[in-house]
Amino acid sequence: MRSIWNGAISFGLVSIPIKLVNATESHSISFRQIHLDDGGRIRYRKVCELEDREVTTSEIGKGYEDADGTIIPITDDDLAHLPLPTAKTIEIVAFVPADRIDPLQMDAAYYLAAGGAPAAKPYTLLREALKRSQKVAIAKFALRGRERLGMLRVVGDAIALHGLLWPDEVRAPEGLAPDTDVTVNDKELDLADALMDTLGEIELEDLHDEYREALEEVVAAKAAGEAPPESPEPAKGGKVLDLMAALENSVRAAKESRGEEEAGEHAEVRPMPARKSARATPKQAGGKKSTSTAKKTTAAKKTTAAKKSTAKSAQGTKKTAAARKTPAKKTAAKKATGRKRSA
């Protein structure tokens, strides 16, 4: 990788020669401006206002415009002799825990390469010291015409430098939070937690720029003289009227997308179903059971009636027998009485 800046890391009395290398690269597709009538390129030409002619790069320098419009020329030699200790040095000023750095301050990222064999030992010493302390180094350095704030941390076997914005360059988020009183209940928080757990983690390496891929398809189709692919219908947005329902649906959708939805398992909270009436018509579910129950009831009634009828018949028979026995007893009693009198 090509270095963009050469200097040294100042670590107390230790000086570490390094080379600064870009740690990131852009894969964005860039466009050219063209003339719509004939497709010709539109170019910007650098013209001197005083001479009204185009000038070359070698004729162009730097200048500072004063408040009254006066241009003060500034040469590269002027910038090289700035009274700054950080002009060619990354000066470490402190070591702090990594969580002390607000991500809002993070700017461009660079790798620091050891500048030759003599730098190997002090470079490795700084790297291992950062590892063991679990801290990051705060440094000041000058790059592209101005002094910057930076953070040094270990990435693999290398030391990375993150440019940091100065604290006064980060705006405070005043007036951005909702100005109305909002109460979030525990059930809503539980559903939000469930959604976070369902979405889980992801390997950042699996993420890719879908916009760029779609743009490449459009460019390829146009180059081949074909119609560009049609974009899918955008999802219809709307106002969220029921936050709980939206959270429940989100949890269910996330589970289904990950194949985690099990039979009978739903994240959505549903009300208990109303109880069915005991009198179900034959057309309703469970009608057969009602018919069977009716048949059993009818049979039971017939059995009970038959038992009662049998009992009545038995009682009548006993009464008849008793009636027949009574006159016989009376006759026998009369004969016995007559015999006693004769004697």
PDB file of C-alpha atoms in Angstrom, residues 2-120:
ATOM      1  CA  ARG A   2       1.247   3.463  -0.891  1.00  0.00           C
ATOM      2  CA  SER A   3       2.075   5.750   2.017  1.00  0.00           C
ATOM      3  CA  ILE A   4       0.551   9.233   2.083  1.00  0.00           C
ATOM      4  CA  TRP A   5       2.679  10.709   4.876  1.00  0.00           C
ATOM      5  CA  ASN A   6       6.046   9.938   6.437  1.00  0.00           C
ATOM      6  CA  GLY A   7       7.035  10.933   9.951  1.00  0.00           C
ATOM      7  CA  ALA A   8       7.510   9.486  13.407  1.00  0.00           C
ATOM      8  CA  ILE A   9       5.598   8.599  16.553  1.00  0.00           C
ATOM      9  CA  SER A  10       6.846  10.498  19.590  1.00  0.00           C
ATOM     10  CA  PHE A  11       6.438   8.216  22.621  1.00  0.00           C
ATOM     11  CA  GLY A  12       8.161  10.072  25.457  1.00  0.00           C
ATOM     12  CA  LEU A  13      11.837  10.042  24.499  1.00  0.00           C
ATOM     13  CA  VAL A  14      11.237   7.194  22.070  1.00  0.00           C
ATOM     14  CA  SER A  15      10.896   8.077  18.397  1.00  0.00           C
ATOM     15  CA  ILE A  16       9.367   5.500  16.023  1.00  0.00           C
ATOM     16  CA  PRO A  17       9.730   6.168  12.271  1.00  0.00           C
ATOM     17  CA  ILE A  18       6.433   5.335  10.551  1.00  0.00           C
ATOM     18  CA  LYS A  19       4.593   5.608   7.265  1.00  0.00           C
ATOM     19  CA  LEU A  20       0.930   6.595   7.116  1.00  0.00           C
ATOM     20  CA  VAL A  21      -1.282   4.427   4.880  1.00  0.00           C
ATOM     21  CA  ASN A  22      -5.018   4.750   4.167  1.00  0.00           C
ATOM     22  CA  ALA A  23      -6.924   2.048   6.039  1.00  0.00           C
ATOM     23  CA  THR A  24     -10.122   2.380   3.997  1.00  0.00           C
ATOM     24  CA  GLU A  25     -11.080   2.595   0.351  1.00  0.00           C
ATOM     25  CA  SER A  26     -14.234   3.654  -1.423  1.00  0.00           C
ATOM     26  CA  HIS A  27     -16.059   1.317  -3.815  1.00  0.00           C
ATOM     27  CA  SER A  28     -18.719   3.837  -4.767  1.00  0.00           C
ATOM     28  CA  ILE A  29     -19.556   4.225  -8.446  1.00  0.00           C
ATOM     29  CA  SER A  30     -18.752   7.719  -9.668  1.00  0.00           C
ATOM     30  CA  PHE A  31     -20.410   9.518 -12.580  1.00  0.00           C
ATOM     31  CA  ARG A  32     -19.196  12.071 -15.080  1.00  0.00           C
ATOM     32  CA  GLN A  33     -21.132  15.129 -16.100  1.00  0.00           C
ATOM     33  CA  ILE A  34     -22.150  14.991 -19.753  1.00  0.00           C
ATOM     34  CA  HIS A  35     -23.910  17.180 -22.292  1.00  0.00           C
ATOM     35  CA  LEU A  36     -27.418  15.732 -22.705  1.00  0.00           C
ATOM     36  CA  ASP A  37     -27.662  16.666 -26.393  1.00  0.00           C
ATOM     37  CA  ASP A  38     -24.601  14.791 -27.613  1.00  0.00           C
ATOM     38  CA  GLY A  39     -23.141  12.953 -24.584  1.00  0.00           C
ATOM     39  CA  GLY A  40     -19.978  15.058 -24.561  1.00  0.00           C
ATOM     40  CA  ARG A  41     -17.988  15.366 -21.311  1.00  0.00           C
ATOM     41  CA  ILE A  42     -18.447  18.485 -19.228  1.00  0.00           C
ATOM     42  CA  ARG A  43     -15.120  19.580 -17.754  1.00  0.00           C
ATOM     43  CA  TYR A  44     -14.106  22.285 -15.366  1.00  0.00           C
ATOM     44  CA  ARG A  45     -11.346  24.508 -16.631  1.00  0.00           C
ATOM     45  CA  LYS A  46      -9.208  26.536 -14.239  1.00  0.00           C
ATOM     46  CA  VAL A  47      -9.050  30.081 -15.524  1.00  0.00           C
ATOM     47  CA  CYS A  48      -7.127  33.060 -14.167  1.00  0.00           C
ATOM     48  CA  GLU A  49      -9.586  35.898 -13.614  1.00  0.00           C
ATOM     49  CA  LEU A  50      -6.989  38.587 -14.309  1.00  0.00           C
ATOM     50  CA  GLU A  51      -5.629  37.159 -17.558  1.00  0.00           C
ATOM     51  CA  ASP A  52      -8.867  35.387 -18.585  1.00  0.00           C
ATOM     52  CA  ARG A  53      -7.014  32.291 -19.715  1.00  0.00           C
ATOM     53  CA  GLU A  54      -6.789  28.638 -18.665  1.00  0.00           C
ATOM     54  CA  VAL A  55      -3.794  27.798 -16.471  1.00  0.00           C
ATOM     55  CA  THR A  56      -1.962  24.509 -15.810  1.00  0.00           C
ATOM     56  CA  THR A  57      -1.556  22.758 -12.476  1.00  0.00           C
ATOM     57  CA  SER A  58       2.063  23.834 -12.177  1.00  0.00           C
ATOM     58  CA  GLU A  59       0.915  27.479 -12.260  1.00  0.00           C
ATOM     59  CA  ILE A  60      -1.537  27.070  -9.362  1.00  0.00           C
ATOM     60  CA  GLY A  61      -0.598  27.766  -5.723  1.00  0.00           C
ATOM     61  CA  LYS A  62      -2.335  28.515  -2.413  1.00  0.00           C
ATOM     62  CA  GLY A  63      -3.608  31.814  -1.105  1.00  0.00           C
ATOM     63  CA  TYR A  64      -5.561  33.049   1.901  1.00  0.00           C
ATOM     64  CA  GLU A  65      -8.390  35.508   1.231  1.00  0.00           C
ATOM     65  CA  ASP A  66      -8.487  38.296   3.805  1.00  0.00           C
ATOM     66  CA  ALA A  67     -11.691  39.915   5.033  1.00  0.00           C
ATOM     67  CA  ASP A  68     -11.342  42.767   2.514  1.00  0.00           C
ATOM     68  CA  GLY A  69     -10.841  40.336  -0.385  1.00  0.00           C
ATOM     69  CA  THR A  70      -7.081  40.625  -0.540  1.00  0.00           C
ATOM     70  CA  ILE A  71      -5.329  37.368  -1.468  1.00  0.00           C
ATOM     71  CA  ILE A  72      -2.247  36.551   0.623  1.00  0.00           C
ATOM     72  CA  PRO A  73      -0.031  33.932  -1.101  1.00  0.00           C
ATOM     73  CA  ILE A  74       1.032  30.970   1.089  1.00  0.00           C
ATOM     74  CA  THR A  75       3.777  28.711  -0.263  1.00  0.00           C
ATOM     75  CA  ASP A  76       4.600  25.104   0.584  1.00  0.00           C
ATOM     76  CA  ASP A  77       7.835  26.390   2.125  1.00  0.00           C
ATOM     77  CA  ASP A  78       5.778  28.585   4.478  1.00  0.00           C
ATOM     78  CA  LEU A  79       3.762  25.571   5.596  1.00  0.00           C
ATOM     79  CA  ALA A  80       6.865  23.405   6.020  1.00  0.00           C
ATOM     80  CA  HIS A  81       8.317  25.866   8.529  1.00  0.00           C
ATOM     81  CA  LEU A  82       5.258  26.128  10.761  1.00  0.00           C
ATOM     82  CA  PRO A  83       6.287  26.309  14.441  1.00  0.00           C
ATOM     83  CA  LEU A  84       4.531  23.044  15.255  1.00  0.00           C
ATOM     84  CA  PRO A  85       6.137  20.000  16.892  1.00  0.00           C
ATOM     85  CA  THR A  86       3.509  17.856  15.145  1.00  0.00           C
ATOM     86  CA  ALA A  87       4.446  18.937  11.604  1.00  0.00           C
ATOM     87  CA  LYS A  88       6.186  15.608  11.003  1.00  0.00           C
ATOM     88  CA  THR A  89       5.464  13.860  14.270  1.00  0.00           C
ATOM     89  CA  ILE A  90       2.507  12.005  15.767  1.00  0.00           C
ATOM     90  CA  GLU A  91       2.893  13.213  19.333  1.00  0.00           C
ATOM     91  CA  ILE A  92       1.277  10.969  21.965  1.00  0.00           C
ATOM     92  CA  VAL A  93      -0.101  13.122  24.773  1.00  0.00           C
ATOM     93  CA  ALA A  94      -2.069  10.594  26.887  1.00  0.00           C
ATOM     94  CA  PHE A  95      -3.357   7.031  27.277  1.00  0.00           C
ATOM     95  CA  VAL A  96      -7.043   6.563  28.109  1.00  0.00           C
ATOM     96  CA  PRO A  97      -9.640   3.740  28.153  1.00  0.00           C
ATOM     97  CA  ALA A  98     -11.213   3.193  24.745  1.00  0.00           C
ATOM     98  CA  ASP A  99     -14.722   3.955  26.034  1.00  0.00           C
ATOM     99  CA  ARG A 100     -13.615   7.527  26.781  1.00  0.00           C
ATOM    100  CA  ILE A 101     -13.709   8.249  23.029  1.00  0.00           C
ATOM    101  CA  ASP A 102     -17.098   9.322  21.718  1.00  0.00           C
ATOM    102  CA  PRO A 103     -17.784   7.580  18.364  1.00  0.00           C
ATOM    103  CA  LEU A 104     -19.091  10.918  17.093  1.00  0.00           C
ATOM    104  CA  GLN A 105     -15.492  12.131  17.087  1.00  0.00           C
ATOM    105  CA  MET A 106     -14.251   9.324  14.828  1.00  0.00           C
ATOM    106  CA  ASP A 107     -12.956  10.517  11.469  1.00  0.00           C
ATOM    107  CA  ALA A 108     -10.739   8.971   8.780  1.00  0.00           C
ATOM    108  CA  ALA A 109      -8.710   5.835   9.614  1.00  0.00           C
ATOM    109  CA  TYR A 110      -5.097   5.050   8.742  1.00  0.00           C
ATOM    110  CA  TYR A 111      -2.576   2.285   9.341  1.00  0.00           C
ATOM    111  CA  LEU A 112       0.877   3.040  10.700  1.00  0.00           C
ATOM    112  CA  ALA A 113       3.677   1.004   9.137  1.00  0.00           C
ATOM    113  CA  ALA A 114       7.096   0.746  10.707  1.00  0.00           C
ATOM    114  CA  GLY A 115       9.578   2.836   8.759  1.00  0.00           C
ATOM    115  CA  GLY A 116      12.353   0.306   8.231  1.00  0.00           C
ATOM    116  CA  ALA A 117      14.207  -2.226  10.393  1.00  0.00           C
ATOM    117  CA  PRO A 118      15.300   0.247  13.129  1.00  0.00           C
ATOM    118  CA  ALA A 119      11.634   1.013  13.848  1.00  0.00           C
ATOM    119  CA  ALA A 120      10.645  -2.636  14.371  1.00  0.00           C
TER     120      ALA A 120
END
